[in-house]
XYZ file of C-alpha atoms in Angstrom:
530
model
C -44.921 -36.908 -9.844
C -44.148 -33.527 -8.213
C -42.076 -33.539 -5.031
C -43.859 -31.849 -2.091
C -42.152 -28.920 -0.428
C -41.350 -28.801 3.275
C -44.287 -26.395 3.830
C -46.731 -28.752 2.118
C -45.437 -31.714 4.096
C -45.982 -29.849 7.326
C -49.483 -28.824 6.250
C -50.602 -32.409 5.762
C -49.246 -33.469 9.100
C -46.001 -35.155 7.996
C -43.464 -34.687 10.807
C -40.491 -32.725 9.563
C -37.549 -31.594 11.613
C -37.671 -27.834 12.146
C -34.138 -27.257 10.872
C -34.710 -29.368 7.763
C -38.042 -27.654 7.139
C -36.465 -24.241 7.448
C -33.611 -25.165 5.114
C -35.953 -26.657 2.538
C -38.245 -23.632 2.714
C -35.296 -21.278 2.208
C -34.099 -23.274 -0.809
C -37.585 -23.338 -2.336
C -37.923 -19.583 -1.898
C -34.633 -18.661 -3.594
C -34.364 -21.411 -6.221
C -36.643 -19.931 -8.875
C -36.106 -16.161 -8.465
C -32.351 -16.211 -7.708
C -30.578 -19.534 -8.313
C -32.267 -20.455 -11.598
C -31.319 -17.210 -13.455
C -27.724 -17.413 -12.205
C -27.407 -21.068 -13.142
C -29.071 -20.432 -16.499
C -26.495 -17.755 -17.282
C -23.718 -20.135 -16.223
C -25.103 -22.838 -18.526
C -25.152 -20.382 -21.428
C -21.534 -19.290 -20.795
C -20.396 -22.879 -20.452
C -22.225 -23.764 -23.676
C -20.283 -21.026 -25.463
C -16.984 -22.276 -24.027
C -17.894 -25.876 -24.831
C -18.563 -24.904 -28.447
C -15.215 -23.110 -28.602
C -13.405 -26.152 -27.213
C -15.241 -28.538 -29.529
C -14.478 -26.426 -32.607
C -10.794 -26.106 -31.613
C -10.352 -29.858 -31.083
C -12.163 -30.775 -34.302
C -10.103 -28.231 -36.243
C -6.883 -29.686 -34.830
C -8.032 -33.217 -35.630
C -8.783 -32.265 -39.238
C -5.404 -30.581 -39.634
C -3.410 -33.445 -38.138
C -5.245 -36.060 -40.214
C -4.656 -34.030 -43.388
C -0.978 -33.458 -42.536
C -0.334 -37.136 -41.856
C -2.382 -38.423 -44.775
C -0.528 -36.156 -47.211
C 2.854 -36.705 -45.551
C 3.094 -32.969 -44.969
C 4.714 -32.823 -41.522
C 6.842 -29.745 -41.807
C 10.155 -31.390 -40.949
C 9.694 -33.862 -43.812
C 10.036 -30.950 -46.246
C 13.692 -30.522 -45.362
C 14.901 -33.068 -47.879
C 18.449 -31.714 -47.937
C 19.352 -32.910 -44.426
C 21.477 -35.826 -45.604
C 23.444 -33.483 -47.842
C 24.021 -31.109 -44.935
C 25.243 -33.936 -42.700
C 27.594 -35.229 -45.393
C 28.957 -31.736 -45.946
C 29.597 -31.225 -42.230
C 31.465 -34.521 -41.950
C 33.441 -33.886 -45.129
C 34.508 -30.341 -44.293
C 34.646 -30.776 -40.495
C 32.809 -27.461 -40.149
C 30.690 -28.361 -37.170
C 28.921 -25.344 -35.649
C 29.831 -24.749 -32.026
C 27.038 -25.823 -29.691
C 26.369 -24.947 -26.067
C 24.343 -27.412 -23.987
C 22.814 -26.027 -20.782
C 21.597 -28.231 -17.915
C 19.807 -26.099 -15.308
C 19.302 -27.883 -11.992
C 18.253 -27.245 -8.417
C 18.884 -29.909 -5.751
C 18.547 -32.716 -8.319
C 20.213 -35.458 -6.271
C 18.305 -38.310 -7.896
C 18.916 -37.435 -11.548
C 21.991 -35.236 -11.966
C 24.260 -38.137 -12.956
C 21.815 -39.359 -15.593
C 21.477 -35.993 -17.320
C 25.162 -35.008 -17.162
C 26.220 -38.438 -18.372
C 23.773 -38.435 -21.289
C 24.729 -34.916 -22.441
C 28.461 -35.582 -22.146
C 28.000 -38.673 -24.348
C 26.543 -36.675 -27.255
C 28.164 -37.410 -30.591
C 29.810 -34.111 -31.544
C 33.465 -32.967 -31.772
C 34.713 -32.101 -28.277
C 36.197 -28.820 -29.458
C 32.778 -27.772 -30.807
C 30.737 -28.729 -27.757
C 30.427 -26.870 -24.449
C 28.422 -28.469 -21.644
C 27.265 -25.947 -19.065
C 25.910 -27.283 -15.777
C 23.941 -24.452 -14.150
C 23.619 -25.586 -10.559
C 21.452 -23.450 -8.262
C 21.415 -26.097 -5.537
C 21.240 -24.876 -1.959
C 22.626 -28.148 -0.564
C 26.392 -27.706 -0.240
C 27.099 -31.442 -0.178
C 25.064 -31.931 -3.352
C 26.904 -29.057 -5.023
C 30.183 -30.832 -4.365
C 28.804 -34.074 -5.784
C 27.609 -32.341 -8.956
C 30.949 -30.587 -9.389
C 32.793 -33.893 -8.911
C 30.604 -35.460 -11.608
C 31.511 -32.601 -13.940
C 35.198 -33.036 -13.209
C 34.924 -36.729 -13.991
C 33.756 -35.907 -17.520
C 36.353 -33.152 -17.881
C 39.015 -35.787 -17.255
C 37.520 -37.753 -20.169
C 38.028 -34.827 -22.529
C 34.560 -33.253 -22.439
C 34.419 -29.456 -22.154
C 32.180 -29.183 -19.066
C 31.705 -25.886 -17.260
C 30.280 -26.038 -13.742
C 28.480 -22.816 -12.779
C 26.733 -22.028 -9.521
C 25.157 -18.874 -8.168
C 24.894 -17.377 -4.690
C 21.189 -16.717 -5.266
C 18.242 -17.946 -7.341
C 17.329 -14.623 -8.920
C 15.019 -15.296 -11.841
C 15.011 -19.029 -11.069
C 15.577 -21.054 -14.253
C 15.368 -18.018 -16.542
C 17.980 -16.221 -14.444
C 20.351 -19.191 -14.579
C 19.991 -19.599 -18.356
C 20.465 -15.868 -18.912
C 23.635 -15.692 -16.832
C 24.942 -18.818 -18.548
C 24.686 -17.185 -21.972
C 26.668 -14.181 -20.736
C 29.840 -16.174 -20.047
C 32.838 -15.243 -22.197
C 33.420 -18.779 -23.462
C 29.891 -18.798 -24.972
C 30.532 -15.872 -27.313
C 31.480 -18.069 -30.295
C 28.638 -20.596 -29.845
C 25.933 -20.469 -32.512
C 23.313 -22.707 -30.918
C 22.189 -23.563 -27.410
C 20.488 -26.806 -26.409
C 18.561 -26.991 -23.130
C 17.927 -30.153 -21.127
C 16.278 -30.173 -17.718
C 18.024 -32.299 -15.116
C 15.885 -35.402 -15.709
C 16.289 -35.444 -19.512
C 18.516 -37.999 -21.204
C 19.146 -37.333 -24.929
C 20.361 -40.030 -27.294
C 23.923 -39.770 -28.611
C 22.807 -38.615 -32.070
C 20.467 -35.865 -30.834
C 22.582 -33.028 -32.266
C 22.880 -34.755 -35.645
C 19.080 -35.018 -35.797
C 18.437 -31.365 -34.935
C 21.325 -29.002 -35.776
C 21.279 -29.679 -39.575
C 17.782 -28.167 -39.822
C 19.264 -24.744 -39.067
C 22.162 -24.711 -41.506
C 20.264 -23.922 -44.716
C 17.283 -22.239 -43.092
C 18.419 -18.901 -41.641
C 14.867 -17.953 -40.552
C 14.651 -20.966 -38.225
C 15.019 -20.021 -34.558
C 13.916 -23.141 -32.649
C 13.836 -26.896 -33.166
C 11.793 -28.746 -30.540
C 11.965 -32.499 -29.911
C 9.310 -34.701 -28.350
C 9.359 -36.087 -24.805
C 9.516 -39.816 -24.057
C 8.569 -40.920 -20.543
C 10.727 -43.525 -18.793
C 8.319 -44.001 -15.876
C 4.948 -43.906 -17.646
C 4.122 -47.399 -16.337
C 5.003 -46.596 -12.729
C 1.448 -45.979 -11.527
C -1.977 -44.997 -12.837
C -1.216 -41.295 -12.306
C 1.789 -41.414 -14.641
C -0.216 -43.332 -17.257
C -2.868 -40.599 -17.181
C -0.220 -37.870 -17.502
C 1.170 -39.687 -20.522
C -2.244 -39.531 -22.211
C -2.475 -35.756 -21.804
C 1.102 -35.046 -22.889
C 0.949 -37.390 -25.872
C -1.917 -35.299 -27.223
C 0.039 -32.113 -26.580
C 3.026 -33.273 -28.613
C 1.310 -35.371 -31.282
C -1.390 -32.811 -32.054
C -0.932 -29.359 -30.499
C 2.777 -28.978 -31.236
C 2.526 -30.665 -34.632
C -0.405 -28.510 -35.758
C 1.289 -25.296 -34.625
C 4.500 -26.231 -36.417
C 2.750 -27.300 -39.638
C 0.264 -24.430 -39.968
C 1.952 -21.235 -38.804
C 5.422 -22.357 -37.664
C 4.697 -21.391 -34.058
C 4.222 -23.332 -30.835
C 5.183 -22.934 -27.200
C 8.745 -23.933 -26.387
C 8.588 -26.755 -23.841
C 11.526 -25.398 -21.853
C 13.716 -28.428 -22.524
C 14.727 -30.881 -25.268
C 14.947 -28.009 -27.728
C 17.652 -26.250 -29.746
C 17.713 -22.455 -30.029
C 19.662 -20.297 -32.397
C 21.377 -17.916 -29.978
C 20.797 -15.036 -32.371
C 17.024 -15.639 -32.066
C 17.206 -15.500 -28.259
C 19.155 -12.237 -28.361
C 16.849 -10.761 -30.990
C 13.832 -11.541 -28.784
C 15.375 -9.734 -25.808
C 16.835 -12.730 -24.003
C 15.424 -14.677 -21.094
C 12.931 -12.895 -18.823
C 11.654 -13.959 -15.422
C 8.393 -11.965 -15.387
C 6.293 -15.177 -15.361
C 6.806 -18.798 -14.340
C 6.749 -19.877 -18.017
C 9.950 -18.238 -19.207
C 10.130 -20.760 -22.062
C 6.734 -19.778 -23.477
C 7.538 -16.090 -22.955
C 10.711 -16.384 -25.030
C 8.918 -18.366 -27.754
C 6.168 -15.757 -28.171
C 8.644 -12.853 -28.289
C 10.898 -14.639 -30.776
C 7.911 -15.462 -32.969
C 6.857 -11.792 -32.980
C 10.332 -10.966 -34.281
C 9.686 -13.190 -37.300
C 11.592 -16.320 -36.254
C 10.097 -19.658 -37.299
C 9.841 -22.808 -35.185
C 10.039 -26.474 -36.128
C 8.690 -29.424 -34.148
C 10.431 -32.717 -34.948
C 8.161 -35.437 -33.614
C 10.451 -38.253 -34.752
C 13.138 -37.172 -32.279
C 12.320 -37.964 -28.661
C 14.204 -37.417 -25.401
C 13.710 -39.574 -22.324
C 12.523 -37.866 -19.169
C 10.520 -38.432 -16.008
C 6.898 -37.711 -15.110
C 5.968 -36.514 -11.599
C 5.261 -39.589 -9.485
C 3.520 -37.906 -6.555
C 0.307 -35.906 -6.430
C 2.046 -33.122 -4.513
C 4.727 -32.714 -7.196
C 2.136 -32.872 -9.979
C -0.032 -30.219 -8.328
C 2.881 -27.793 -8.067
C 3.851 -28.449 -11.690
C 0.308 -27.921 -12.952
C -0.072 -24.726 -10.944
C 3.015 -23.321 -12.667
C 1.948 -24.567 -16.099
C -1.554 -23.058 -15.712
C -0.811 -19.832 -13.833
C 2.168 -18.817 -15.989
C 0.423 -18.895 -19.408
C -2.567 -16.952 -18.065
C -0.256 -14.316 -16.606
C 1.738 -14.141 -19.863
C -1.528 -13.755 -21.805
C -2.366 -10.763 -19.622
C 1.047 -9.207 -20.211
C 1.437 -9.831 -23.957
C -2.007 -9.613 -25.595
C -1.630 -5.969 -26.570
C 1.934 -6.503 -27.813
C 0.807 -9.407 -29.993
C -2.109 -7.414 -31.441
C 0.114 -4.439 -32.345
C 2.942 -6.511 -33.842
C 3.478 -5.754 -37.538
C 5.993 -8.501 -38.369
C 3.532 -11.396 -38.297
C 0.342 -12.034 -40.243
C -3.163 -11.488 -38.892
C -3.774 -15.222 -39.086
C -0.765 -15.925 -36.879
C -1.795 -13.263 -34.353
C -5.310 -14.728 -34.250
C -3.884 -18.219 -33.759
C -1.628 -17.129 -30.885
C -4.199 -14.997 -29.045
C -7.355 -17.048 -29.562
C -6.292 -20.653 -30.094
C -2.937 -20.934 -28.313
C -3.675 -18.744 -25.292
C -7.407 -18.144 -24.801
C -8.932 -21.511 -25.704
C -6.156 -23.883 -24.628
C -4.743 -22.061 -21.601
C -7.878 -20.460 -20.124
C -11.165 -21.763 -21.535
C -10.082 -25.420 -21.348
C -9.398 -25.212 -17.601
C -12.465 -23.152 -16.714
C -14.812 -25.302 -18.772
C -13.546 -28.567 -17.300
C -14.033 -27.484 -13.701
C -16.956 -25.063 -13.694
C -19.094 -26.958 -16.225
C -18.430 -30.604 -15.349
C -17.849 -30.193 -11.609
C -20.131 -27.274 -10.661
C -22.789 -26.404 -13.261
C -23.833 -29.901 -14.351
C -24.072 -31.181 -10.753
C -25.949 -28.060 -9.585
C -28.502 -28.185 -12.393
C -29.975 -31.468 -11.098
C -31.311 -29.521 -8.093
C -32.784 -26.756 -10.258
C -35.248 -28.399 -12.665
C -36.166 -24.990 -14.094
C -32.771 -24.902 -15.871
C -32.488 -27.116 -18.924
C -29.120 -28.559 -19.932
C -28.637 -29.331 -23.655
C -27.405 -32.897 -24.101
C -25.282 -31.719 -27.005
C -23.156 -29.667 -24.606
C -23.313 -32.025 -21.649
C -22.696 -35.351 -23.390
C -21.836 -35.297 -27.084
C -19.273 -32.473 -27.160
C -17.339 -33.785 -24.125
C -17.402 -37.331 -25.512
C -15.968 -36.172 -28.842
C -13.260 -34.068 -27.187
C -12.294 -36.965 -24.913
C -12.053 -39.505 -27.735
C -9.929 -37.154 -29.851
C -7.521 -36.758 -26.946
C -7.363 -40.457 -26.113
C -6.699 -41.459 -29.731
C -3.072 -40.366 -29.291
C -2.397 -43.010 -26.614
C -4.117 -46.142 -27.867
C -2.435 -48.384 -25.295
C -4.263 -46.563 -22.494
C -7.793 -46.522 -23.938
C -8.964 -48.850 -21.163
C -8.045 -46.092 -18.687
C -10.263 -43.527 -20.385
C -12.773 -43.256 -17.520
C -9.962 -42.806 -14.988
C -8.388 -40.154 -17.220
C -11.663 -38.180 -17.355
C -12.174 -38.325 -13.597
C -8.555 -37.445 -12.794
C -8.458 -34.537 -15.250
C -11.634 -33.132 -13.733
C -10.048 -33.228 -10.286
C -6.928 -31.490 -11.579
C -9.089 -28.855 -13.270
C -9.873 -27.529 -9.777
C -6.235 -26.486 -9.360
C -5.726 -25.464 -12.971
C -8.736 -23.159 -13.047
C -7.703 -21.619 -9.725
C -4.157 -21.104 -11.029
C -5.505 -19.531 -14.223
C -7.501 -16.983 -12.218
C -4.422 -16.230 -10.096
C -2.408 -15.631 -13.269
C -4.987 -13.347 -14.861
C -5.405 -11.289 -11.685
C -1.699 -11.450 -10.721
C -2.808 -12.525 -7.279
C -0.873 -14.317 -4.552
C 1.275 -17.273 -5.745
C 1.440 -15.829 -9.286
C 5.244 -16.113 -9.278
C 5.497 -19.235 -7.136
C 8.205 -21.533 -8.459
C 8.534 -25.006 -6.958
C 10.899 -27.388 -8.741
C 9.135 -30.642 -9.641
C 10.433 -33.480 -7.471
C 12.123 -36.274 -9.394
C 12.891 -39.804 -8.300
C 15.281 -40.895 -11.032
C 14.829 -43.848 -13.363
C 15.092 -46.791 -10.979
C 15.520 -49.217 -13.875
C 18.802 -47.533 -14.782
C 20.266 -47.776 -11.299
C 22.664 -50.530 -10.326
C 20.897 -53.706 -9.350
C 23.026 -53.896 -6.212
C 21.586 -50.694 -4.798
C 19.024 -51.064 -2.039
C 15.498 -49.823 -2.678
C 14.754 -46.566 -0.950
C 12.484 -46.600 2.068
C 8.893 -45.591 1.567
C 8.426 -41.935 2.267
C 6.342 -41.186 5.333
C 3.633 -38.548 5.072
C 1.988 -36.667 7.908
C -1.803 -36.812 8.093
C -2.041 -33.149 7.069
C 0.060 -33.854 3.965
C -2.409 -36.496 2.816
C -5.559 -34.418 3.300
C -6.532 -31.955 0.548
C -9.429 -29.858 1.767
C -10.644 -28.405 -1.549
C -10.937 -31.842 -3.148
C -12.955 -33.097 -0.178
C -15.287 -30.079 -0.229
C -16.019 -30.501 -3.938
C -16.439 -34.251 -3.364
C -19.175 -33.662 -0.780
C -20.898 -31.207 -3.115
C -20.893 -33.757 -5.935
C -22.092 -36.517 -3.611
C -24.970 -34.347 -2.380
C -26.012 -33.612 -5.975
C -25.740 -37.316 -6.846
C -28.012 -38.366 -3.973
C -30.516 -35.637 -4.852
C -30.553 -36.742 -8.502
C -30.911 -40.389 -7.487
C -33.977 -39.576 -5.364
C -35.688 -36.889 -7.414
C -33.937 -36.513 -10.782
C -34.923 -37.893 -14.176
C -31.705 -37.620 -16.262
C -29.616 -40.271 -14.473
C -26.681 -37.918 -13.967
C -26.132 -39.555 -10.579
C -24.040 -42.310 -12.176
C -21.449 -39.757 -13.356
C -21.726 -37.666 -10.186
C -21.053 -40.616 -7.873
C -17.961 -41.598 -9.847
C -16.687 -38.025 -9.921
C -17.333 -37.559 -6.204
C -15.396 -40.762 -5.577
C -12.458 -39.418 -7.588
C -12.389 -36.199 -5.565
C -12.504 -38.184 -2.315
C -9.735 -40.536 -3.436
C -7.493 -37.597 -4.273
C -8.655 -35.564 -1.290
C -7.791 -38.261 1.235
C -4.407 -38.971 -0.348
C -4.931 -42.386 -1.905
C -3.254 -41.543 -5.225
C 0.268 -40.277 -5.753
C 1.278 -40.509 -2.097
C 3.288 -43.721 -1.912
C 5.449 -44.388 -4.959
C 6.094 -48.099 -5.656
C 9.738 -49.182 -5.645
């Protein structure tokens, strides 16, 4: 049955408020000639992006299944590792290794990281631990230096370095660290962020890969999360990152020996860093920047998924938002800066250039964010109010369902949280898509660098220590305006669909609106349980 317009209602004597009648009349007059063509174009563009995303995820799934079924993970091909280890121990010719720990006001975790790195199993005369402390808190600087001195007294070669400024942020600290005189005879550099805790045998599981493979420039280990069970937000983060390591990094390593360096828990051949032009601070993803440049120079990368390093996930929504802004804005900005250089590079194959430009950058770093927000949070909700625009179920239901299941398959223990993961990721896509646009346009906040807050692994602390007081938040800190605005938009579309729609999208829209409101009013990731 056709819904009567405000004009028709007034004509038959139904009392209608003047303001409501005027608004309804305006909507009726612009819906068909203006809104419908715009929304139809948006549906077409989103259908194209959805097809791209679906094809990319299916391709990756096929590759990873084939690699695992055939036992063809690239690091399993290095069958001479045991011989290399035996030779090193027999001849005592251990390569000299530099370990860098960049940190900035890391009060909660500095002892954990320094202690773990200083406990690495490697000859003390072949290991240099470099603590790159950019902290602005003078008291904390003294504490970090005292911790370094404690390990020096135990025979570990620890160098404490601090700067008067934060030029270049992390990239600047790493670059200056490599320029020290005592680093000149080091062959490899290992990087651990301040919350990472490697196992004692980490170097024995990574360094041998380099010794008989001179073309190898990077060995990347996997991340293992010590606080994944802390709250629902950390469980959801674990689901996304498990897919990144288990599939994205593995596929890149196995197919074209390229993937994005994760900035930590990796070993670089110093020659590869120098050959690529060293660290640069032109974007907020200096790790990815270095990886792309090194790859264009012909260096090969290896992801070793069997080696994992413990670290911490952001426990607050504020910290996670800042992290995701950097992780989304930086790649988009790097894509803008390096596309032409990648296309003109003559040292890599056309297949590898296509993989880096299309798959690694365009689909994963741009299309994925835009599609998630604009399609699922704007276009699909809006189409329920414009019946003239048809939405293919293939794009709206079946493709997203397939993509979601492929992602969730990497974290089986959290399958019961799948609905929460979908809703949370859609909320975060608001910030990721905005950050991507900022990166592409080099707009305000393009070079914003906020260090992710860390709380430390409470389970590792002494049982005698008192639990920290709950952090107090001001009302303005809890309220996130953009989430609330989108929540009201989704709720309006849900009510409209419930009253007049035929496709039952209101069930999804109500849930998604609820997720935006929950995040917008600060009910997730505000108070961290102790």
